[in-house]
Coordinates of C-alpha atoms in Angstrom, one line a residue:
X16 CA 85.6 92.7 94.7
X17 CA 82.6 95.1 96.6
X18 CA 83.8 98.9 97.0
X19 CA 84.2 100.6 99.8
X20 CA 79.9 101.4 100.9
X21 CA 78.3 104.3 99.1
X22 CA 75.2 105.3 98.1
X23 CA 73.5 104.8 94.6
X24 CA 71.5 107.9 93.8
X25 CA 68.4 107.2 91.8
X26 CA 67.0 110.1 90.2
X27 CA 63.4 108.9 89.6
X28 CA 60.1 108.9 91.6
X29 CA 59.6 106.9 94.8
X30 CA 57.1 105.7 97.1
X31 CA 56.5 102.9 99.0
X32 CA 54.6 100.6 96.8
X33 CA 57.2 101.3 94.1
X34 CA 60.0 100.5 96.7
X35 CA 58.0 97.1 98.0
X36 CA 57.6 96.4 94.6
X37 CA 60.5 97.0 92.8
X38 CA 63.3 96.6 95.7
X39 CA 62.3 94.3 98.5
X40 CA 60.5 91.9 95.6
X41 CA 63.5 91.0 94.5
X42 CA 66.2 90.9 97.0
X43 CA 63.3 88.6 98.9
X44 CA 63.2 86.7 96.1
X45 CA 66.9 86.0 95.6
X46 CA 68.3 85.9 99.3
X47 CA 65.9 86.1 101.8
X48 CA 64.9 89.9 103.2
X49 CA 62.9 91.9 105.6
X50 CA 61.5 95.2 105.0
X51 CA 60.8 97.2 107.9
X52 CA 61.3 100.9 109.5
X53 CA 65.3 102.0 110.0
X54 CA 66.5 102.0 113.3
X55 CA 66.6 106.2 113.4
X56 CA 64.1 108.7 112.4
X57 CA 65.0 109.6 108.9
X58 CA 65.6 113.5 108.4
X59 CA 62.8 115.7 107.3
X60 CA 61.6 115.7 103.6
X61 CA 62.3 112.1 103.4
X62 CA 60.7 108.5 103.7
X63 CA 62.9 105.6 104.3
X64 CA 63.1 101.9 105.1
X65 CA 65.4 99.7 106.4
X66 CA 66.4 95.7 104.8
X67 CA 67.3 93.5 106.9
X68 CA 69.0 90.2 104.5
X69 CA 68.7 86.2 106.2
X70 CA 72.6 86.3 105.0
X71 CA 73.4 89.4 108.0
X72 CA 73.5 91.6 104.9
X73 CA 71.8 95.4 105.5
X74 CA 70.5 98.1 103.2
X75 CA 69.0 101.1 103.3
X76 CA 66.6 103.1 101.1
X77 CA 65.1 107.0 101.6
X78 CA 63.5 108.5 98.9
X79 CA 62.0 112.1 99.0
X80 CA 59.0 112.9 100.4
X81 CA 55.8 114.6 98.7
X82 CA 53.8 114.0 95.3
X83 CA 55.9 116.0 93.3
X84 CA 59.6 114.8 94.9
X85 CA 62.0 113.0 93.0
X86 CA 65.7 111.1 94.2
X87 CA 66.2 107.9 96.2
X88 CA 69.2 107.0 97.8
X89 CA 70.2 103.3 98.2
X90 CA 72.7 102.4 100.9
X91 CA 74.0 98.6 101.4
X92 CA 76.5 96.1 101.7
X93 CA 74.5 93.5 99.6
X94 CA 73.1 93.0 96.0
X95 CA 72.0 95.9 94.5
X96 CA 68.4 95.4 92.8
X97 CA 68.8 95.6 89.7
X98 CA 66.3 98.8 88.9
X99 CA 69.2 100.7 90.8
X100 CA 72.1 99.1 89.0
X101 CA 72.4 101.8 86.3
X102 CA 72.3 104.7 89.1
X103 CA 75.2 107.1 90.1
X104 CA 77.7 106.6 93.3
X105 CA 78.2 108.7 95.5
X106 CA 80.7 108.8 98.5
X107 CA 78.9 110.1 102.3
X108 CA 80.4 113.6 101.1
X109 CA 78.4 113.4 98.1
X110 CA 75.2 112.7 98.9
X111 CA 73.1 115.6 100.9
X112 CA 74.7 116.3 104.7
X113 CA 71.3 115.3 106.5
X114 CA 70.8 112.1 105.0
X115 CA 74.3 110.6 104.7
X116 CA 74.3 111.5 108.5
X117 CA 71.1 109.4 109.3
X118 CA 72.4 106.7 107.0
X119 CA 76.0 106.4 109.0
X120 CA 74.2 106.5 112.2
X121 CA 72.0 103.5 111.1
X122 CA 75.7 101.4 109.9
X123 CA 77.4 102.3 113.3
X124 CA 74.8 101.9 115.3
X125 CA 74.8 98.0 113.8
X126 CA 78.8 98.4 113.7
X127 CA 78.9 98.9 117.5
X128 CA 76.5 95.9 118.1
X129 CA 78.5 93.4 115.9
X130 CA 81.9 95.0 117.2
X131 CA 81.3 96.5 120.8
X132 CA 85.0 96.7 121.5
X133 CA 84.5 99.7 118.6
X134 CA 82.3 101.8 120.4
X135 CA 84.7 103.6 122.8
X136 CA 86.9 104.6 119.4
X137 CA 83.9 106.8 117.7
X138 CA 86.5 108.1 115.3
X139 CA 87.8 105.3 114.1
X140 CA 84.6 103.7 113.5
X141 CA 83.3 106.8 111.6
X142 CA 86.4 107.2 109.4
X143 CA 86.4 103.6 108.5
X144 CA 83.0 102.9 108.5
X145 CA 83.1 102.4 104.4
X146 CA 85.0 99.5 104.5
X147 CA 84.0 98.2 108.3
X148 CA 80.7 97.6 107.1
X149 CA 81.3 97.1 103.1
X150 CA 79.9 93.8 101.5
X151 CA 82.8 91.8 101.0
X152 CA 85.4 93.9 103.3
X153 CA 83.6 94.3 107.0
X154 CA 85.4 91.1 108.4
X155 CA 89.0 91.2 107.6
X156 CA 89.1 95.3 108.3
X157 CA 87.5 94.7 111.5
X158 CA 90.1 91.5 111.7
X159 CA 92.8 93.2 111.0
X160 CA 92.7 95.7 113.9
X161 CA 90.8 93.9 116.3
X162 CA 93.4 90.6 116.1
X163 CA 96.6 92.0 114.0
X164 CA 96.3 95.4 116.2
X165 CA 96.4 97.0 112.8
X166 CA 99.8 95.7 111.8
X167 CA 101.7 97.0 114.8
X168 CA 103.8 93.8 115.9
X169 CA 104.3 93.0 119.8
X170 CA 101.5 95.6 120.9
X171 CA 97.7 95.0 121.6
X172 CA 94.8 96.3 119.8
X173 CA 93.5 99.0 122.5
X174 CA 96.9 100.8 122.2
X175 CA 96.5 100.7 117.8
X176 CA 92.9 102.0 118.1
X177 CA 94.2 104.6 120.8
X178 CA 96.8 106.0 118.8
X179 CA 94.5 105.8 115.3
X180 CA 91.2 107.7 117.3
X181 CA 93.9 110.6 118.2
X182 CA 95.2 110.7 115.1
X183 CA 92.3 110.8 113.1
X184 CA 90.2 113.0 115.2
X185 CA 92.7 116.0 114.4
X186 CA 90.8 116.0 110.8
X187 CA 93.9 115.4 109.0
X188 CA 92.2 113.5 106.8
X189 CA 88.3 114.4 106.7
X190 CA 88.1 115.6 103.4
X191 CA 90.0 112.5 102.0
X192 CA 87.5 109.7 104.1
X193 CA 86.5 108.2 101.3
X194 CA 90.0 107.6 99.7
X195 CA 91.9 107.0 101.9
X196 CA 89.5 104.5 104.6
X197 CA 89.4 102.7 101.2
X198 CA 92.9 101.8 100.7
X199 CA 92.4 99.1 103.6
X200 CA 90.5 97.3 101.2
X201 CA 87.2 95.3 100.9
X202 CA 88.6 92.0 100.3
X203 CA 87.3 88.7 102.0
X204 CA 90.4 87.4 102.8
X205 CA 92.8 89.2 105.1
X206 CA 96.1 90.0 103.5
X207 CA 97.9 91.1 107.1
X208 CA 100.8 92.1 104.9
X209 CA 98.6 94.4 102.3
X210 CA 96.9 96.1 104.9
X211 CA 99.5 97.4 106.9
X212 CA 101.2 98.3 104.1
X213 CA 98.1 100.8 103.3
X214 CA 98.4 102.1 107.1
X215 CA 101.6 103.4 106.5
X216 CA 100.5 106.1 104.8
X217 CA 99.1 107.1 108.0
X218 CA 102.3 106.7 109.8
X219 CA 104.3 108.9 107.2
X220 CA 101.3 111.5 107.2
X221 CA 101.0 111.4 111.3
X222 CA 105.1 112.1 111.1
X223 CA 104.8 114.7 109.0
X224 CA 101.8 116.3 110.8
X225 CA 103.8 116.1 114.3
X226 CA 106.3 117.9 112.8
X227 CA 103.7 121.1 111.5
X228 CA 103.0 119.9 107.7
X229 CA 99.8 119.8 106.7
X230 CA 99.1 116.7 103.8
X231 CA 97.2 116.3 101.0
X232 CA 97.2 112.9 99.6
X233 CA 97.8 111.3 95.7
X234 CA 99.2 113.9 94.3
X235 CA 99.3 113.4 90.1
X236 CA 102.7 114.0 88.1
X237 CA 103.2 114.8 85.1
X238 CA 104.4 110.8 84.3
X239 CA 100.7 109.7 85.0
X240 CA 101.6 108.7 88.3
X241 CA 100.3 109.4 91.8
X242 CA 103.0 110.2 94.8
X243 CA 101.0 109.4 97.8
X244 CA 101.5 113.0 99.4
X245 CA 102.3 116.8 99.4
X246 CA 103.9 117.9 102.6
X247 CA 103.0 121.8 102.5
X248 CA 104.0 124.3 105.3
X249 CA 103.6 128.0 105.6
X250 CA 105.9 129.8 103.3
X251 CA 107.9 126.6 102.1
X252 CA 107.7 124.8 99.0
X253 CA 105.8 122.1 98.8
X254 CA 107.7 118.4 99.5
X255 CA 106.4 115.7 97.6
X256 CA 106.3 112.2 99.4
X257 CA 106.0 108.5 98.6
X258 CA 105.7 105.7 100.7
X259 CA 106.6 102.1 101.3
X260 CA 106.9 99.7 104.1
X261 CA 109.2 96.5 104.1
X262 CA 108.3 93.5 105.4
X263 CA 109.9 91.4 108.6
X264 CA 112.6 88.8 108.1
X265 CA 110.5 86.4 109.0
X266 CA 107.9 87.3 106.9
X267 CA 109.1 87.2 103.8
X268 CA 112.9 85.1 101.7
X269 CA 115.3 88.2 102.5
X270 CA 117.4 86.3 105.0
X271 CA 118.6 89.9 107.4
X272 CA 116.2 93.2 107.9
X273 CA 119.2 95.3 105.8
X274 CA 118.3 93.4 103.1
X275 CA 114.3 93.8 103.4
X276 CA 114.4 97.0 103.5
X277 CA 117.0 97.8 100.9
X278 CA 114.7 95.2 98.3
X279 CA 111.3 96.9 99.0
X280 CA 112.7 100.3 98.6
X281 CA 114.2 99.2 95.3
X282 CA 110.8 97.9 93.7
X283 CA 109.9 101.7 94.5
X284 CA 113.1 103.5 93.2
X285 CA 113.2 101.0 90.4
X286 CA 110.0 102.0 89.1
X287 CA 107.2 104.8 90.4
X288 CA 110.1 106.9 91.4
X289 CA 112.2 106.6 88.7
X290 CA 109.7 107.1 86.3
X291 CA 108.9 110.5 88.2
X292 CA 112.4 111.5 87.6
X293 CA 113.6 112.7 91.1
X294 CA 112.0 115.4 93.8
X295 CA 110.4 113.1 96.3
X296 CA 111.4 112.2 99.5
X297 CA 111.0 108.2 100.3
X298 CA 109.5 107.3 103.4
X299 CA 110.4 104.2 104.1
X300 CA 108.1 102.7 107.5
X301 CA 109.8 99.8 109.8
X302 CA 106.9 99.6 111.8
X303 CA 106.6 96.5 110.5
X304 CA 109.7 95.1 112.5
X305 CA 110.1 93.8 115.5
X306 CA 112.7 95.5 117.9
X307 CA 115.6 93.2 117.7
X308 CA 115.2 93.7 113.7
X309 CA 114.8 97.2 114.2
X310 CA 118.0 97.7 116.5
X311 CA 119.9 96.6 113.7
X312 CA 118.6 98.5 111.2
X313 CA 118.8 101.7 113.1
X314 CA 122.3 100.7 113.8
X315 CA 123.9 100.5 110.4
X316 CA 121.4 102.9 108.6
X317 CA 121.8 101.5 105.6
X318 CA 120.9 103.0 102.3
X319 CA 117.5 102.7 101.0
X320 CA 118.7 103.1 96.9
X321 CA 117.0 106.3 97.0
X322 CA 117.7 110.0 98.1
X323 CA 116.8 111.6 100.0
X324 CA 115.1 109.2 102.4
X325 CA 113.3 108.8 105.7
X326 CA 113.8 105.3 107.2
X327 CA 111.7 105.1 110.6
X328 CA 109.4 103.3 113.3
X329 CA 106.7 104.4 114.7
X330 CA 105.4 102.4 117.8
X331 CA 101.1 103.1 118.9
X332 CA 102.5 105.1 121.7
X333 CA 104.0 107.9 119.2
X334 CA 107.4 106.6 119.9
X335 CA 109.1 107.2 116.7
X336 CA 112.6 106.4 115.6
X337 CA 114.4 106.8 112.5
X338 CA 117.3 108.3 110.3
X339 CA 117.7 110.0 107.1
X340 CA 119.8 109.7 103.7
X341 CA 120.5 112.7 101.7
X342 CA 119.6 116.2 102.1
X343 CA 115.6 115.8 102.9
X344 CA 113.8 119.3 102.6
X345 CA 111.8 118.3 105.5
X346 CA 112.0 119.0 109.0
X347 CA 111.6 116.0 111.3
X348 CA 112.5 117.0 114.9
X349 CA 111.1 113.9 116.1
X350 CA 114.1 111.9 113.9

C-alpha cells in the first residue's frame, strides 16, 4: 500500500536535460506522461516541472537553481523513477518552508478541481492533503467524507467538514499533520468502519481540547506500546489517553449496543491496556451509533471492563453526550 504523499529528496545535481532524461524518459515509457511547466511559479532558487500521467496520476519535480546547486525534490502520487528510488522521505515539515508551500499549492489547486465541494473547507483540505491526493488513498478518503460524512451516521457531509475545518483550524494538531492525516489511510478500498475508527482520535482530542487540555499524540510506554494521547493542562499531571470506538448493532454479530461496546472495549483492556499496566483513561467514542442505540446506552451506562472510562457521542454540531466509570483525573464539563 502507497504512503501518505511526501517528497523524495535527491541529493545530487539537476538540470533539465538530466530531469527529461532520466525522469520523464521513463515514466513516459512505462505509463504514458507529459512533461510541462507547474501550474504556480516555483519559489526563487529553484527550477521545477510539472508531470502530468495518461492514468490522472501527478508529480512534481524542483531542483535547485545555478551551476554549482545541488538537491531535487520529487513530489507524486505515482511510480517513482527509479534513479530516485534510493532517495530520502520527507514529510511537507521536512522539506524547506518555500518549496513544500509551492508544491501543496500545486496538489490543492488539482484537489479543488477534482473535488470542488472541498474548496470552501481550506483547512481540511490542507490538513489531509497527504492522503486526499496519495497514490492509492485519494478516492476512498475523499469517499469517505464526501459520501459516509466522515463516519457520522444520520448527518450530511457539509455539517462533518464544518465541524472538522473548526476543529482543525485551532492548530491542535499542526505539528502532528503528517501523522495523524495518515491514520485515515491510503488504501483503495474504503473500509467505512476503519476509517472512522481513525477519526475518533479526533473526537477524544476535540473533547479534551473543549474542556482546556492541550494533546500531544502516541505517546510511547515503557511496554513498547503507544497510548494514542497525553492530556496536559497547566499545573496538572499529565493524563494519559487511549482510544476506541465500537461499532453499530447493525454493523457488526453483537446482537444489543451494551454488548458492542462492552466487546470492543475488551479487545482494548484485554490487551494494549493491560499490557501497559493501568494509568490511562479509556475513551470509548459512540459516535458511531445511531440515536435509538445511543439512548440505550446512555441509559444503563454500562461498564466498559476498564477504569476509569469515558463513554460518549459526539454529534458534527459539537453536541456531545456521555458518562464516566471510575475516578477519571480529567475534567469533562461538557459530560
Amino acid at each position: 500500500m502507497a504512503k501518505p504523499l511526501r517528497f523524495r529528496h535527491s541529493r545530487e545535481r539537476w538540470d533539465s536535460g538530466r530531469v527529461a532524461r532520466a525522469l520523464h524518459s521513463e515514466l513516459d515509457d512505462n505509463l504514458g506522461a507529459s512533461m510541462g511547466a507547474p501550474w504556480f511559479r516555483q519559489p526563487s532558487g529553484y527550477e521545477a516541472v510539472r508531470f502530468d500521467v495518461d492514468n490522472g496520476d501527478t508529480a512534481l519535480f524542483a531542483w535547485r537553481a545555478g551551476d554549482d546547486e545541488t538537491g531535487g525534490w520529487w513530489l507524486g502520487n505515482t511510480e517513482t523513477p527509479s534513479p530516485l528510488w534510493r532517495t530520502d522521505k520527507q514529510t511537507f515539515a521536512q522539506a524547506p518552508f518555500d518549496l513544500s508551500r509551492w508544491a501543496q499549492r500545486e496538489f490543492t489547486a488539482e484537489l479543488h478541481e477534482q473535488a470542488p465541494w472541498l474548496e470552501p473547507y481550506p483547512y481540511v483540505s490542507w490538513f489531509f492533503l497527504p492522503v486526499f491526493c496519495s497514490k492509492d488513498g485519494r478516492e476512498t478518503t475523499r469517499a469517505f467524507f464526501r459520501e459516509h460524512a466522515a463516519g457520522f451516521p444520520d448527518a450530511d457531509s457539509e455539517d462533518a467538514l464544518d465541524f472538522y475545518e473548526s476543529f482543525l483550524s485551532t492548530g491542535v494538531f499542526d505539528d502532528h499533520r503528517h501523522e495523524m492525516a495518515g491514520k485515515l489511510g491510503t488504501s483503495e478500498y474504503l473500509d467505512v468502519t476503519r476509517s472512522s475508527s481513525a477519526m475518533s482520535e479526533f473526537h477524544a482530542a476535540w473533547l479534551l481540547r473543549e474542556a482546556g487540555y492541550d494533546v500531544t499524540p502516541e505517546i510511547e510506554v515503557t511496554t513498547g506500546h503507544s497510548l494514542d494521547f497525553r492530556a496536559d493542562r497547566e499545573g496538572e499531571q499529565g493524563v494519559l489517553v487511549e482510544v476506541t470506538r465500537p461499532v453499530p448493532t447493525n454493523d457488526r454479530a453483537a446482537s444489543t449496543p451494551i454488548a458492542a461496546i462492552r466487546d470492543t472495549a475488551a479487545t482494548k483492556t484485554d490487551g494494549q491496556l493491560s499490557e501497559h499496566g493501568g494509568g490511562a483513561v479509556l475513551f470509548v467514542d459512540c459516535s458511531s451509533f445511531p440515536d435509538d442505540e445511543w439512548r440505550r446506552i446512555l441509559g444503563e451506562q454500562p461498564d466498559v471492563h476498564h477504569r476509569p472510562a469515558v463513554v460518549f457521542r459526539l454529534r458534527p454540531d459539537g453536541t456531545v453526550q456521555g458518562y464516566t466509570k471510575g475516578s477519571v483525573p480529567l475534567e469533562l464539563p461538557q459530560l
